[in-house]
Each structure stands twice: as C-alpha cells, then as structure tokens.
Amino acid sequence: MAESAAKSSGTAGNDTRYRIGPGDVLDVRVSRAPELSREAVRVDQSGNIRMPMLDTDIPAACQTEGELAQNIATLYRKYKNEPHVDVFVKEFQSQPVAVIGAVRGPAQFKLQRQVKLLELLSLVGGPTESCRTNRSDRSRRTGACVQPARQWFG
C-alpha cells in the first residue's frame, strides 16, 4: 500500500499525470454494478461530481483518474463489498490554452497532458518573422492545480 501511495504521489516537478478539472466529462465504471456506473459525468464549476446512492458531492478537481477512482470506491464500500471503480476522462475541457499574438497560426488547444511552451509554439507554426518580443506568459502545472507563471527567454 505504501508503494502504491508513493507511485501515485508525485512532486510538482515530476508528476505529469492529467489532473481532472471543471468542465471535464468522465466515464465512471463500477464493476459488477451497472446501476452505479455513469458514462458521462460532467465535473461542475466547483470541481465536484455526483454519483448514484451517494448523498454528497465528490471532489474531482485536481485529482488523477486513479485517485478519483479510489475515492469513489471508498465511498461505495458502505453499499458494496470491495467495489472496483475505474474513471476515464471522456472529454478534456478544463485546460484550454490559447497561443495568440505574433505566431504563424494562432490556435486554441484543450490540453490532455503536460505540454511545454516550445511544443505549443511548434504546433502553431512558430513565431512570425516580425516577432520582436522576448517575453511570453504561460501556465505551469503543479501537483495540486494549475498556477500562473512567467517564462522569460534570453
């Protein structure tokens, strides 16, 4: 158990797992209990979901699929003997990023994993010839949530 906890807890610098956020749509499967499973559960703006038979909001935001599955399984233990729960993100909606300004093809993306700024720049064709700025704003993922950060290029 300690080994699995160590694997699931990463530091902000090396944990690249997708973190669920408001707007994401989840597929929640409870093995041998189709009445408890849901194909499309949207995470509300508070970061919570609702599941059958549970009288409380379930925090989902800033958790990985595996962490949320474990939490839901724990809640269902009062109704089922050793429930097995799987959670999958069906629609990635919570982490949009726009690359705009002096780039060849401005675009918006819905991130499904951690992406470096240079990768995003390559997806939009790179900077235009007239780009003279040396500064760019970006976001960086931490183990808890997304926090703003500044990236300077020298």
PDB file of C-alpha atoms in Angstrom:
ATOM      1  CA  MET A   1       0.000   0.000   0.000  1.00  0.00           C
ATOM      2  CA  ALA A   2       2.823   2.425   0.827  1.00  0.00           C
ATOM      3  CA  GLU A   3       4.424   1.600  -2.528  1.00  0.00           C
ATOM      4  CA  SER A   4       1.246   2.467  -4.450  1.00  0.00           C
ATOM      5  CA  ALA A   5       0.878   5.685  -2.446  1.00  0.00           C
ATOM      6  CA  ALA A   6       4.447   6.599  -3.312  1.00  0.00           C
ATOM      7  CA  LYS A   7       3.763   5.937  -7.000  1.00  0.00           C
ATOM      8  CA  SER A   8       0.550   7.969  -7.009  1.00  0.00           C
ATOM      9  CA  SER A   9       2.005  10.948  -5.182  1.00  0.00           C
ATOM     10  CA  GLY A  10       4.404  12.875  -7.320  1.00  0.00           C
ATOM     11  CA  THR A  11       6.150  16.120  -6.694  1.00  0.00           C
ATOM     12  CA  ALA A  12       5.127  19.170  -8.640  1.00  0.00           C
ATOM     13  CA  GLY A  13       8.205  18.871 -10.838  1.00  0.00           C
ATOM     14  CA  ASN A  14       7.847  15.283 -11.986  1.00  0.00           C
ATOM     15  CA  ASP A  15       4.107  14.489 -11.826  1.00  0.00           C
ATOM     16  CA  THR A  16       2.871  14.749 -15.406  1.00  0.00           C
ATOM     17  CA  ARG A  17      -0.416  12.880 -14.958  1.00  0.00           C
ATOM     18  CA  TYR A  18      -3.545  14.659 -16.164  1.00  0.00           C
ATOM     19  CA  ARG A  19      -5.471  16.372 -13.391  1.00  0.00           C
ATOM     20  CA  ILE A  20      -9.256  16.482 -13.704  1.00  0.00           C
ATOM     21  CA  GLY A  21     -10.844  19.920 -13.734  1.00  0.00           C
ATOM     22  CA  PRO A  22     -14.186  21.733 -14.035  1.00  0.00           C
ATOM     23  CA  GLY A  23     -15.916  21.021 -17.343  1.00  0.00           C
ATOM     24  CA  ASP A  24     -14.251  17.663 -17.956  1.00  0.00           C
ATOM     25  CA  VAL A  25     -16.611  14.783 -18.753  1.00  0.00           C
ATOM     26  CA  LEU A  26     -15.846  11.485 -17.012  1.00  0.00           C
ATOM     27  CA  ASP A  27     -16.788   7.860 -17.604  1.00  0.00           C
ATOM     28  CA  VAL A  28     -17.137   6.192 -14.183  1.00  0.00           C
ATOM     29  CA  ARG A  29     -17.441   2.393 -14.161  1.00  0.00           C
ATOM     30  CA  VAL A  30     -18.222   0.316 -11.094  1.00  0.00           C
ATOM     31  CA  SER A  31     -17.509  -3.354 -11.832  1.00  0.00           C
ATOM     32  CA  ARG A  32     -20.442  -5.721 -11.335  1.00  0.00           C
ATOM     33  CA  ALA A  33     -22.681  -2.729 -10.536  1.00  0.00           C
ATOM     34  CA  PRO A  34     -24.010  -1.147 -13.739  1.00  0.00           C
ATOM     35  CA  GLU A  35     -26.634   0.723 -11.724  1.00  0.00           C
ATOM     36  CA  LEU A  36     -23.816   2.727 -10.107  1.00  0.00           C
ATOM     37  CA  SER A  37     -21.841   3.345 -13.307  1.00  0.00           C
ATOM     38  CA  ARG A  38     -22.170   6.526 -15.376  1.00  0.00           C
ATOM     39  CA  GLU A  39     -20.999   7.106 -18.960  1.00  0.00           C
ATOM     40  CA  ALA A  40     -20.976  10.904 -18.872  1.00  0.00           C
ATOM     41  CA  VAL A  41     -20.445  12.730 -15.584  1.00  0.00           C
ATOM     42  CA  ARG A  42     -19.531  16.401 -16.008  1.00  0.00           C
ATOM     43  CA  VAL A  43     -17.321  17.980 -13.362  1.00  0.00           C
ATOM     44  CA  ASP A  44     -19.192  21.063 -12.142  1.00  0.00           C
ATOM     45  CA  GLN A  45     -17.645  24.526 -11.786  1.00  0.00           C
ATOM     46  CA  SER A  46     -16.911  23.817  -8.122  1.00  0.00           C
ATOM     47  CA  GLY A  47     -14.853  20.784  -9.172  1.00  0.00           C
ATOM     48  CA  ASN A  48     -17.338  18.180  -7.885  1.00  0.00           C
ATOM     49  CA  ILE A  49     -19.312  15.282  -9.338  1.00  0.00           C
ATOM     50  CA  ARG A  50     -22.391  13.403  -8.148  1.00  0.00           C
ATOM     51  CA  MET A  51     -22.844   9.633  -8.238  1.00  0.00           C
ATOM     52  CA  PRO A  52     -25.861   7.372  -7.584  1.00  0.00           C
ATOM     53  CA  MET A  53     -26.595   6.439  -3.958  1.00  0.00           C
ATOM     54  CA  LEU A  54     -24.075   8.951  -2.609  1.00  0.00           C
ATOM     55  CA  ASP A  55     -25.647  11.911  -0.837  1.00  0.00           C
ATOM     56  CA  THR A  56     -22.642  14.173  -1.103  1.00  0.00           C
ATOM     57  CA  ASP A  57     -20.651  15.993  -3.746  1.00  0.00           C
ATOM     58  CA  ILE A  58     -17.450  14.141  -4.606  1.00  0.00           C
ATOM     59  CA  PRO A  59     -14.390  16.366  -5.109  1.00  0.00           C
ATOM     60  CA  ALA A  60     -12.854  15.582  -8.513  1.00  0.00           C
ATOM     61  CA  ALA A  61     -10.838  18.675  -9.434  1.00  0.00           C
ATOM     62  CA  CYS A  62      -7.049  18.409  -9.228  1.00  0.00           C
ATOM     63  CA  GLN A  63      -7.186  14.592  -8.913  1.00  0.00           C
ATOM     64  CA  THR A  64      -5.935  11.993 -11.356  1.00  0.00           C
ATOM     65  CA  GLU A  65      -8.275   9.346 -12.742  1.00  0.00           C
ATOM     66  CA  GLY A  66      -6.792   6.770 -10.351  1.00  0.00           C
ATOM     67  CA  GLU A  67      -7.079   8.994  -7.282  1.00  0.00           C
ATOM     68  CA  LEU A  68     -10.728   9.771  -8.012  1.00  0.00           C
ATOM     69  CA  ALA A  69     -11.485   6.087  -8.660  1.00  0.00           C
ATOM     70  CA  GLN A  70     -10.027   5.172  -5.246  1.00  0.00           C
ATOM     71  CA  ASN A  71     -12.088   7.888  -3.523  1.00  0.00           C
ATOM     72  CA  ILE A  72     -15.315   6.749  -5.187  1.00  0.00           C
ATOM     73  CA  ALA A  73     -14.568   3.106  -4.303  1.00  0.00           C
ATOM     74  CA  THR A  74     -14.094   4.132  -0.670  1.00  0.00           C
ATOM     75  CA  LEU A  75     -17.483   5.878  -0.650  1.00  0.00           C
ATOM     76  CA  TYR A  76     -19.229   2.838  -2.189  1.00  0.00           C
ATOM     77  CA  ARG A  77     -17.783   0.417   0.400  1.00  0.00           C
ATOM     78  CA  LYS A  78     -20.787   1.003   2.636  1.00  0.00           C
ATOM     79  CA  TYR A  79     -23.029  -0.384  -0.167  1.00  0.00           C
ATOM     80  CA  LYS A  80     -20.781  -2.887  -1.981  1.00  0.00           C
ATOM     81  CA  ASN A  81     -18.207  -5.421  -0.868  1.00  0.00           C
ATOM     82  CA  GLU A  82     -14.817  -4.366  -2.301  1.00  0.00           C
ATOM     83  CA  PRO A  83     -16.089  -2.249  -5.196  1.00  0.00           C
ATOM     84  CA  HIS A  84     -13.747  -1.820  -8.147  1.00  0.00           C
ATOM     85  CA  VAL A  85     -14.070   1.608  -9.781  1.00  0.00           C
ATOM     86  CA  ASP A  86     -12.471   2.888 -12.987  1.00  0.00           C
ATOM     87  CA  VAL A  87     -12.532   6.534 -14.050  1.00  0.00           C
ATOM     88  CA  PHE A  88     -11.690   7.729 -17.558  1.00  0.00           C
ATOM     89  CA  VAL A  89     -11.731  11.269 -18.921  1.00  0.00           C
ATOM     90  CA  LYS A  90     -14.030  11.202 -21.980  1.00  0.00           C
ATOM     91  CA  GLU A  91     -13.834  14.907 -22.824  1.00  0.00           C
ATOM     92  CA  PHE A  92     -10.926  17.132 -21.876  1.00  0.00           C
ATOM     93  CA  GLN A  93     -12.497  20.562 -21.310  1.00  0.00           C
ATOM     94  CA  SER A  94     -10.851  22.042 -18.227  1.00  0.00           C
ATOM     95  CA  GLN A  95      -7.462  23.087 -19.508  1.00  0.00           C
ATOM     96  CA  PRO A  96      -7.790  25.222 -22.611  1.00  0.00           C
ATOM     97  CA  VAL A  97      -4.739  27.144 -23.729  1.00  0.00           C
ATOM     98  CA  ALA A  98      -4.609  29.762 -26.458  1.00  0.00           C
ATOM     99  CA  VAL A  99      -1.492  30.566 -28.431  1.00  0.00           C
ATOM    100  CA  ILE A 100      -2.056  34.027 -29.865  1.00  0.00           C
ATOM    101  CA  GLY A 101      -0.091  37.041 -30.925  1.00  0.00           C
ATOM    102  CA  ALA A 102       2.886  37.042 -33.249  1.00  0.00           C
ATOM    103  CA  VAL A 103       2.622  33.376 -34.271  1.00  0.00           C
ATOM    104  CA  ARG A 104       2.001  31.908 -37.718  1.00  0.00           C
ATOM    105  CA  GLY A 105      -1.275  30.141 -36.886  1.00  0.00           C
ATOM    106  CA  PRO A 106      -2.951  31.289 -33.654  1.00  0.00           C
ATOM    107  CA  ALA A 107      -4.982  28.457 -32.142  1.00  0.00           C
ATOM    108  CA  GLN A 108      -6.669  27.142 -29.021  1.00  0.00           C
ATOM    109  CA  PHE A 109      -5.978  23.662 -27.643  1.00  0.00           C
ATOM    110  CA  LYS A 110      -7.525  21.563 -24.875  1.00  0.00           C
ATOM    111  CA  LEU A 111      -4.601  20.051 -23.036  1.00  0.00           C
ATOM    112  CA  GLN A 112      -4.704  16.333 -22.306  1.00  0.00           C
ATOM    113  CA  ARG A 113      -1.238  16.159 -20.829  1.00  0.00           C
ATOM    114  CA  GLN A 114       1.566  18.439 -19.715  1.00  0.00           C
ATOM    115  CA  VAL A 115       2.866  20.376 -22.722  1.00  0.00           C
ATOM    116  CA  LYS A 116       5.957  22.563 -22.931  1.00  0.00           C
ATOM    117  CA  LEU A 117       5.672  26.058 -24.342  1.00  0.00           C
ATOM    118  CA  LEU A 118       8.035  25.245 -27.208  1.00  0.00           C
ATOM    119  CA  GLU A 119       5.811  22.331 -28.229  1.00  0.00           C
ATOM    120  CA  LEU A 120       2.787  24.637 -28.366  1.00  0.00           C
ATOM    121  CA  LEU A 121       4.759  27.137 -30.435  1.00  0.00           C
ATOM    122  CA  SER A 122       5.677  24.405 -32.898  1.00  0.00           C
ATOM    123  CA  LEU A 123       2.003  23.374 -33.188  1.00  0.00           C
ATOM    124  CA  VAL A 124       1.097  26.899 -34.344  1.00  0.00           C
ATOM    125  CA  GLY A 125       3.965  27.120 -36.819  1.00  0.00           C
ATOM    126  CA  GLY A 126       6.309  29.112 -34.624  1.00  0.00           C
ATOM    127  CA  PRO A 127       6.665  32.869 -34.252  1.00  0.00           C
ATOM    128  CA  THR A 128       6.179  35.213 -37.190  1.00  0.00           C
ATOM    129  CA  GLU A 129       9.141  36.959 -38.773  1.00  0.00           C
ATOM    130  CA  SER A 130       8.049  40.242 -37.246  1.00  0.00           C
ATOM    131  CA  CYS A 131       8.038  38.870 -33.707  1.00  0.00           C
ATOM    132  CA  ARG A 132      10.359  41.053 -31.642  1.00  0.00           C
ATOM    133  CA  THR A 133       9.202  40.280 -28.121  1.00  0.00           C
ATOM    134  CA  ASN A 134      11.374  38.386 -25.676  1.00  0.00           C
ATOM    135  CA  ARG A 135       8.669  37.575 -23.134  1.00  0.00           C
ATOM    136  CA  SER A 136       5.763  35.151 -23.017  1.00  0.00           C
ATOM    137  CA  ASP A 137       3.176  34.218 -20.399  1.00  0.00           C
ATOM    138  CA  ARG A 138       2.424  30.573 -19.730  1.00  0.00           C
ATOM    139  CA  SER A 139       0.978  28.290 -17.101  1.00  0.00           C
ATOM    140  CA  ARG A 140       2.792  25.601 -15.202  1.00  0.00           C
ATOM    141  CA  ARG A 141       1.254  22.520 -13.641  1.00  0.00           C
ATOM    142  CA  THR A 142       1.879  21.693 -10.024  1.00  0.00           C
ATOM    143  CA  GLY A 143       0.839  18.625  -8.089  1.00  0.00           C
ATOM    144  CA  ALA A 144      -2.260  20.449  -6.834  1.00  0.00           C
ATOM    145  CA  CYS A 145      -3.581  22.562  -9.708  1.00  0.00           C
ATOM    146  CA  VAL A 146      -2.519  24.945 -12.440  1.00  0.00           C
ATOM    147  CA  GLN A 147      -0.798  28.108 -11.254  1.00  0.00           C
ATOM    148  CA  PRO A 148       0.294  31.118 -13.313  1.00  0.00           C
ATOM    149  CA  ALA A 149       3.992  31.523 -14.006  1.00  0.00           C
ATOM    150  CA  ARG A 150       6.189  33.750 -16.150  1.00  0.00           C
ATOM    151  CA  GLN A 151       8.676  32.347 -18.646  1.00  0.00           C
ATOM    152  CA  TRP A 152      11.436  34.639 -19.871  1.00  0.00           C
ATOM    153  CA  PHE A 153      13.570  33.959 -22.916  1.00  0.00           C
ATOM    154  CA  GLY A 154      17.028  35.485 -23.060  1.00  0.00           C
TER     155      GLY A 154
END
